[in-house]
Coordinates of C-alpha atoms in Angstrom, one line a residue:
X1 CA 136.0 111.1 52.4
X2 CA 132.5 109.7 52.3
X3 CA 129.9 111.2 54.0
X4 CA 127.1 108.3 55.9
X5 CA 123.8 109.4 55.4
X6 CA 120.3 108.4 57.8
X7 CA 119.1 107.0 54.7
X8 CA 122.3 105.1 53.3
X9 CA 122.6 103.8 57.2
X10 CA 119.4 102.2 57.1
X11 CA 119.7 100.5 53.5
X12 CA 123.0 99.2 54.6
X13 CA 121.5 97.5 58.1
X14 CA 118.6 96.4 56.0
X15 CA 120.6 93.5 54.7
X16 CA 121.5 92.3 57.6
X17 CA 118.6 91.7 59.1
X18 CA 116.9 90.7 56.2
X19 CA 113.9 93.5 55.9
X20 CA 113.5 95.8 52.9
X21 CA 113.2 99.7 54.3
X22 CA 109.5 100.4 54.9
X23 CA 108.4 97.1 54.9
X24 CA 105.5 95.6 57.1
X25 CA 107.2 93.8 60.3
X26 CA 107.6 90.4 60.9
X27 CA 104.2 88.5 62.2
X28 CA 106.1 87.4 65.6
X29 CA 107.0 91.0 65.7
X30 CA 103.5 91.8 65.8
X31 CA 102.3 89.1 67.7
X32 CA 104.6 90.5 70.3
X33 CA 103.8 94.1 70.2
X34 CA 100.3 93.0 70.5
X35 CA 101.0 91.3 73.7
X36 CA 102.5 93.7 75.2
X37 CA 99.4 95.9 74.4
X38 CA 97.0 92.4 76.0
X39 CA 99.6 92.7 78.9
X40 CA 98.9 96.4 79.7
X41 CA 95.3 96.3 79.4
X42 CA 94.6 94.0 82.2
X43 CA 95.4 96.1 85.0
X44 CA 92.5 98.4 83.9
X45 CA 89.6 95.4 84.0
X46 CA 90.2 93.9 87.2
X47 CA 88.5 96.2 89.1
X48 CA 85.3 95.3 86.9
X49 CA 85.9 92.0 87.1
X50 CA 86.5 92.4 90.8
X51 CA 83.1 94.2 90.9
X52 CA 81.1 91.6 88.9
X53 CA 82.7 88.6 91.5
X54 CA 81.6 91.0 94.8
X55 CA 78.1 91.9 93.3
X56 CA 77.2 89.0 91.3
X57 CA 79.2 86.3 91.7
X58 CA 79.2 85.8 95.4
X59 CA 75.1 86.3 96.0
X60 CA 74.2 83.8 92.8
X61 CA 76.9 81.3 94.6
X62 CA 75.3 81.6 97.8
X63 CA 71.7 81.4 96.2
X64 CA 73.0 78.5 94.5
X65 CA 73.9 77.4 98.1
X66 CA 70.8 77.8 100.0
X67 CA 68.4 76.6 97.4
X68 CA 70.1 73.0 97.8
X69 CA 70.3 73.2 101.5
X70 CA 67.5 71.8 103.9
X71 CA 67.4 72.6 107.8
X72 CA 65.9 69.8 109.8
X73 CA 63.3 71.1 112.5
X74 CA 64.5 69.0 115.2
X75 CA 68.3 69.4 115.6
X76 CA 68.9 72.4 113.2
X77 CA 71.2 71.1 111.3
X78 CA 71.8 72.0 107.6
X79 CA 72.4 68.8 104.9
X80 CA 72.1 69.1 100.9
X81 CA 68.4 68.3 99.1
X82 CA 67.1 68.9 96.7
X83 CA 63.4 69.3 98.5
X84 CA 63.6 72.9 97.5
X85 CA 64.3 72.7 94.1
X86 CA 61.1 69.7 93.9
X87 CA 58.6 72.0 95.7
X88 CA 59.1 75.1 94.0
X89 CA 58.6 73.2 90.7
X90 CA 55.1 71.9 91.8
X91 CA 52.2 72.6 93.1
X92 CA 51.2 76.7 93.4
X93 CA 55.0 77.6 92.8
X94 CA 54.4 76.2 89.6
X95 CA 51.3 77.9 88.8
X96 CA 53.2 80.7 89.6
X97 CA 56.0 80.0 87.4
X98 CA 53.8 79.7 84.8
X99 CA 51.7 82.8 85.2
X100 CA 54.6 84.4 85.0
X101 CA 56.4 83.5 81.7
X102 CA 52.9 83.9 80.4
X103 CA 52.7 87.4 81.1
X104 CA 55.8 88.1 79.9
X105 CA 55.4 86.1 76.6
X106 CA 52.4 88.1 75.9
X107 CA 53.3 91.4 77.1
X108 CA 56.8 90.9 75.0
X109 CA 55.1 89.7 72.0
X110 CA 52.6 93.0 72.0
X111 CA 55.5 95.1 73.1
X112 CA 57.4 94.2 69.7
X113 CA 54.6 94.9 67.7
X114 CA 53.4 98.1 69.0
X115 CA 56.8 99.3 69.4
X116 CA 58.2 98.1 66.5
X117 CA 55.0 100.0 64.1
X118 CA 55.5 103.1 66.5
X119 CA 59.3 103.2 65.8
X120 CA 58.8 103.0 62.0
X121 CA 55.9 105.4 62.0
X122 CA 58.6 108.2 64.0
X123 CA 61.1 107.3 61.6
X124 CA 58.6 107.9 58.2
X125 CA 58.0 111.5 59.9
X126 CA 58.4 114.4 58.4
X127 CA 58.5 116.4 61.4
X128 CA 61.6 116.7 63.0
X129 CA 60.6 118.5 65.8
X130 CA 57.6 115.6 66.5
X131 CA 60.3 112.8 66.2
X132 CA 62.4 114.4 68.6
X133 CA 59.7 114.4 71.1
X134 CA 58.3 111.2 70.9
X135 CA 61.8 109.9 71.4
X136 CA 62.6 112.0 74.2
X137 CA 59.0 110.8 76.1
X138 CA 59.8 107.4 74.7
X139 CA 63.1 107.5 77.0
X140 CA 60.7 108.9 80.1
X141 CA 57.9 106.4 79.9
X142 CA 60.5 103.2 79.4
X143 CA 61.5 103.8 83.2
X144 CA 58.2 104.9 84.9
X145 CA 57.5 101.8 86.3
X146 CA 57.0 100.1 89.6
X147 CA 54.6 101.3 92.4
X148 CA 54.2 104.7 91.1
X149 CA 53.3 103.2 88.2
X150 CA 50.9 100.6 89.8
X151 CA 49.3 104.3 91.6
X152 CA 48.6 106.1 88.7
X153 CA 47.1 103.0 86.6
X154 CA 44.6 102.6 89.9
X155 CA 43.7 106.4 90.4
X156 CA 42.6 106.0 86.4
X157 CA 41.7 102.8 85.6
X158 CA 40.8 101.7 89.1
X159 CA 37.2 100.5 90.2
X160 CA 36.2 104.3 91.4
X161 CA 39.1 105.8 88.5
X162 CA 38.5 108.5 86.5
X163 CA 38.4 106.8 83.1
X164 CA 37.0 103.9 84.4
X165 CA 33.7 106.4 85.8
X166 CA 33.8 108.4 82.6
X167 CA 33.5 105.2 80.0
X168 CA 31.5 103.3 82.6
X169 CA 33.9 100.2 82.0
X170 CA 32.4 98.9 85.1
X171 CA 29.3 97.8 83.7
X172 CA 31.4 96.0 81.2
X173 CA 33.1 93.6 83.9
X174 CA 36.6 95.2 82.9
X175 CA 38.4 94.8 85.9
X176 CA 42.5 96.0 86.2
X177 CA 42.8 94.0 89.0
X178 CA 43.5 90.8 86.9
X179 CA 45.4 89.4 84.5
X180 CA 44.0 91.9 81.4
X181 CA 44.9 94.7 83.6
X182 CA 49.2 93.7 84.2
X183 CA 49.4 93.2 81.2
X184 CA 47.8 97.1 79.8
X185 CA 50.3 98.4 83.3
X186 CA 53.4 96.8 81.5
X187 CA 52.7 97.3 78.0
X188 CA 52.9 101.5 79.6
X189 CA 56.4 101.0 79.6
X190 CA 57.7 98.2 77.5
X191 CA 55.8 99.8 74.6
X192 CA 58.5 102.7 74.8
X193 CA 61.5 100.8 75.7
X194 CA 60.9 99.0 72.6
X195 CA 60.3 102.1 70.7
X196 CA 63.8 103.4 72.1
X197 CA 65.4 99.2 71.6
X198 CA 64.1 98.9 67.6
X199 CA 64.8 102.3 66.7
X200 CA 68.3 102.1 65.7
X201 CA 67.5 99.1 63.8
X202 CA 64.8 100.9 62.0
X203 CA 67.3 103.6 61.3
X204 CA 69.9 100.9 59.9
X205 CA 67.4 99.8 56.6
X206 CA 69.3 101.5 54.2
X207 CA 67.4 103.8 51.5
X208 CA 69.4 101.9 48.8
X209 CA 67.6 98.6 49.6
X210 CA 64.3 100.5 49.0
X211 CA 65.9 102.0 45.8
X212 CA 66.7 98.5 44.5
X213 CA 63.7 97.0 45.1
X214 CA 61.7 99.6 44.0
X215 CA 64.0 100.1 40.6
X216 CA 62.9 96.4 40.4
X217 CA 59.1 96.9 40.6
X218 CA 58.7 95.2 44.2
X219 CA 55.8 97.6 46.3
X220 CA 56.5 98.6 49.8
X221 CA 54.9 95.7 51.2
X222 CA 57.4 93.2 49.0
X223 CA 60.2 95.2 50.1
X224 CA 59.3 94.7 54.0
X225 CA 58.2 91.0 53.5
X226 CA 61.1 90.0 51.2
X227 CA 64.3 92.5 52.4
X228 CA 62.9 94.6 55.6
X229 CA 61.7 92.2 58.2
X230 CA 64.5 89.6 57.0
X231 CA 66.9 91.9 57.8
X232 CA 65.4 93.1 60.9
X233 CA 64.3 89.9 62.2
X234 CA 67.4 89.5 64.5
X235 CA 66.9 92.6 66.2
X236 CA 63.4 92.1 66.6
X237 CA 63.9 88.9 68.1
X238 CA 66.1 89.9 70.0
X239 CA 64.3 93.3 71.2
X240 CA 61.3 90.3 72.3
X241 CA 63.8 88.4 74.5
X242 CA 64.8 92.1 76.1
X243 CA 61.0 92.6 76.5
X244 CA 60.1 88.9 78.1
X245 CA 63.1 89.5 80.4
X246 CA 61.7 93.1 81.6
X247 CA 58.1 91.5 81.9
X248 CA 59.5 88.8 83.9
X249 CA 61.5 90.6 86.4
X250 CA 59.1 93.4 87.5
X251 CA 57.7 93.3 90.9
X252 CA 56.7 96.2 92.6
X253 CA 53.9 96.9 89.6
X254 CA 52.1 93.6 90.1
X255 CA 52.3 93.2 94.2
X256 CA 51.0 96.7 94.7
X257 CA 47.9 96.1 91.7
X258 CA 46.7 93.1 92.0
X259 CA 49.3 91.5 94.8
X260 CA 48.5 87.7 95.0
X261 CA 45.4 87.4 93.4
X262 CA 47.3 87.4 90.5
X263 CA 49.5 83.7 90.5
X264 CA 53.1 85.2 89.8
X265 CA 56.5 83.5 90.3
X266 CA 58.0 87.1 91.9
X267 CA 55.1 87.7 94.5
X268 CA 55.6 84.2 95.6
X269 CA 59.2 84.9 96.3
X270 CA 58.8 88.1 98.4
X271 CA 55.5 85.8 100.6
X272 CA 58.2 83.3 101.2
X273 CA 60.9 85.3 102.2
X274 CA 58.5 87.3 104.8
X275 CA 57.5 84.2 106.2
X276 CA 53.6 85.4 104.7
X277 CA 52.7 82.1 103.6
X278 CA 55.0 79.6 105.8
X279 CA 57.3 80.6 108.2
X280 CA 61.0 79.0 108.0
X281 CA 60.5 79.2 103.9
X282 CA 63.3 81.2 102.9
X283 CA 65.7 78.4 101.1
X284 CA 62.1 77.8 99.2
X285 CA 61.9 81.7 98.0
X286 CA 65.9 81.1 97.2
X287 CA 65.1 78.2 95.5
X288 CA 62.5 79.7 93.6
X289 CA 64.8 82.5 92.4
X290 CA 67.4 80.0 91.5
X291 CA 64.7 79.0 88.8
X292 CA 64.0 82.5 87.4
X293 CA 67.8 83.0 87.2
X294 CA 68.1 79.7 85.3
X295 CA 65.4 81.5 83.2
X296 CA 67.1 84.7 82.8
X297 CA 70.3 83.0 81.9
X298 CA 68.5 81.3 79.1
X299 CA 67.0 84.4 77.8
X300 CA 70.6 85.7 77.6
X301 CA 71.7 82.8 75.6
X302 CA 69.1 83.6 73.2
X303 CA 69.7 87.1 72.7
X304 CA 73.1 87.2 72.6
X305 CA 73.2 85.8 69.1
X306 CA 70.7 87.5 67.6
X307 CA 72.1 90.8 69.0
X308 CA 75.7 89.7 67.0
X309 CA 73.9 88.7 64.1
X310 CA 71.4 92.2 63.9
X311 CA 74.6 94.2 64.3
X312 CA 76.6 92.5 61.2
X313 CA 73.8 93.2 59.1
X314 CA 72.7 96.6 60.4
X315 CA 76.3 97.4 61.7

């Protein structure tokens, strides 16, 4: 009497369906296990995506809404224009708009390069225990920002602050109540947020590139010029665009240091909405958002890419 074993069962049935034992499954066999695993993994994103819609997607739709929409004085009745949209893009709204993406090209250009020589310098230490600490502050600083912020640079660089009585920077015309002075209250803490953004980049040069190029004869300065910043350039780039859209967004920093002496698109926006300037303005401060979201949305654009093309390279 012969005896069926696990093993002689399974070469027999292999034949018939046509599948060696042990071999890799069929591609539609795979293509449907992995639906199945697509299938079950929506259930556990809708609640972001249900999020996102609540918090984001309704208040840009109605923004979107209210910039195009005019009330008339006389009857109160609401019709699409796009006056809104013409006024915030002329006259001191513009001037506005433009202070502000000039702040925040500056500030995100200086950011990048003081932070980006700050990062390498922590990652050339030798001390440990020094790295650590810079990091750690580097993490505190990024997100001291805002009115306490605006407080501390006035009680020390203020026209009766401490530094500014000890140096005697008065007699020099510096003033931090302008321009000059933003742009010394962000670089506080976008100099450390790009410290804590570039320094994973930094960490990514590999020592072997440096071996090769120096087995070659190339100096240190070859090596950054021709391999280093190369390679880096994505994620510099793209720590820039992070830096512009910090610079750009900030508020409480600038309206409690300088508030509108300084021409910025943000101040504008919380005059308008108060009714500070003109009362009845609101779809103008809405319409004025609508441009630094257009703004934003751009800068996102931008980044996006160079983030995917750092991380294949550094990755």
């Amino acid at each position: 009497m012969a005896v069926t074993t696990p093993a002689s069962a399974a070469d027999s049935a292999a034949p018939a369906t046509g599948q060696q034992p042990g071999a890799t499954p069929p591609a539609s066999a795979r293509r449907r296990a992995g639906g199945g695993a697509r299938h079950w993994r929506w259930p556990a994103v809708v609640p972001f995506f249900a999020f996102m819609a609540v918090c984001f997607g309704l208040p840009a739709c109605t923004l979107a809404y209210n910039a195009f929409t005019v009330v008339d004085p006389a009857t109160g009745a609401d019709h699409y224009s796009l006056e809104n949209v013409r006024h915030s893009l002329s006259g001191a709204y513009a001037t506005g708009l433009a202070g502000s993406v000039k702040l925040s090209l500056l500030s995100a250009v200086l950011a990048t390069v003081l932070g980006t020589v700050i990062g390498q310098a922590l990652l050339s230490s030798r001390n440990g225990a020094l790295r650590k600490a810079a990091v750690s502050a580097s993490g505190v600083f990024a997100n001291f920002s805002g009115a306490p912020l605006a407080f501390a640079f006035i009680a020390t660089l203020g026209t009766t602050g401490t530094v500014t009585r000890l140096l005697h920077l008065k007699s020099t015309g510096f003033s931090l109540y302008t321009f000059t002075g933003l742009v010394l209250a962000y670089l506080y803490f976008m100099v450390p947020l790009m410290v804590v953004t570039v320094l994973p980049a930094l960490d990514g040069v590999r020592t072997q590139w440096r071996e090769a190029a120096a087995s070659c004869g190339a100096t240190k300065a070859q090596f950054w010029r021709h391999v280093g910043l190369p390679v880096l350039m994505p994620s510099l780039l793209g720590g820039a665009v992070l830096m512009f859209g910090t610079a750009f967004a900030s508020h409480a920093t600038a309206a409690v240091m300088t508030g509108s002496s300084v021409p910025l698109i943000t101040i504008q926006i919380a005059n308008a909405l108060s009714g500070n300037v003109l009362v009845g303005q609101e779809n103008l401060a809405l319409a004025m958002s609508l441009n630094m979201v257009v703004i934003a949305l751009l800068v996102m654009a931008v980044q996006i890419p160079l983030q995917r093309r750092s991380n294949r390279w550094l990755g």
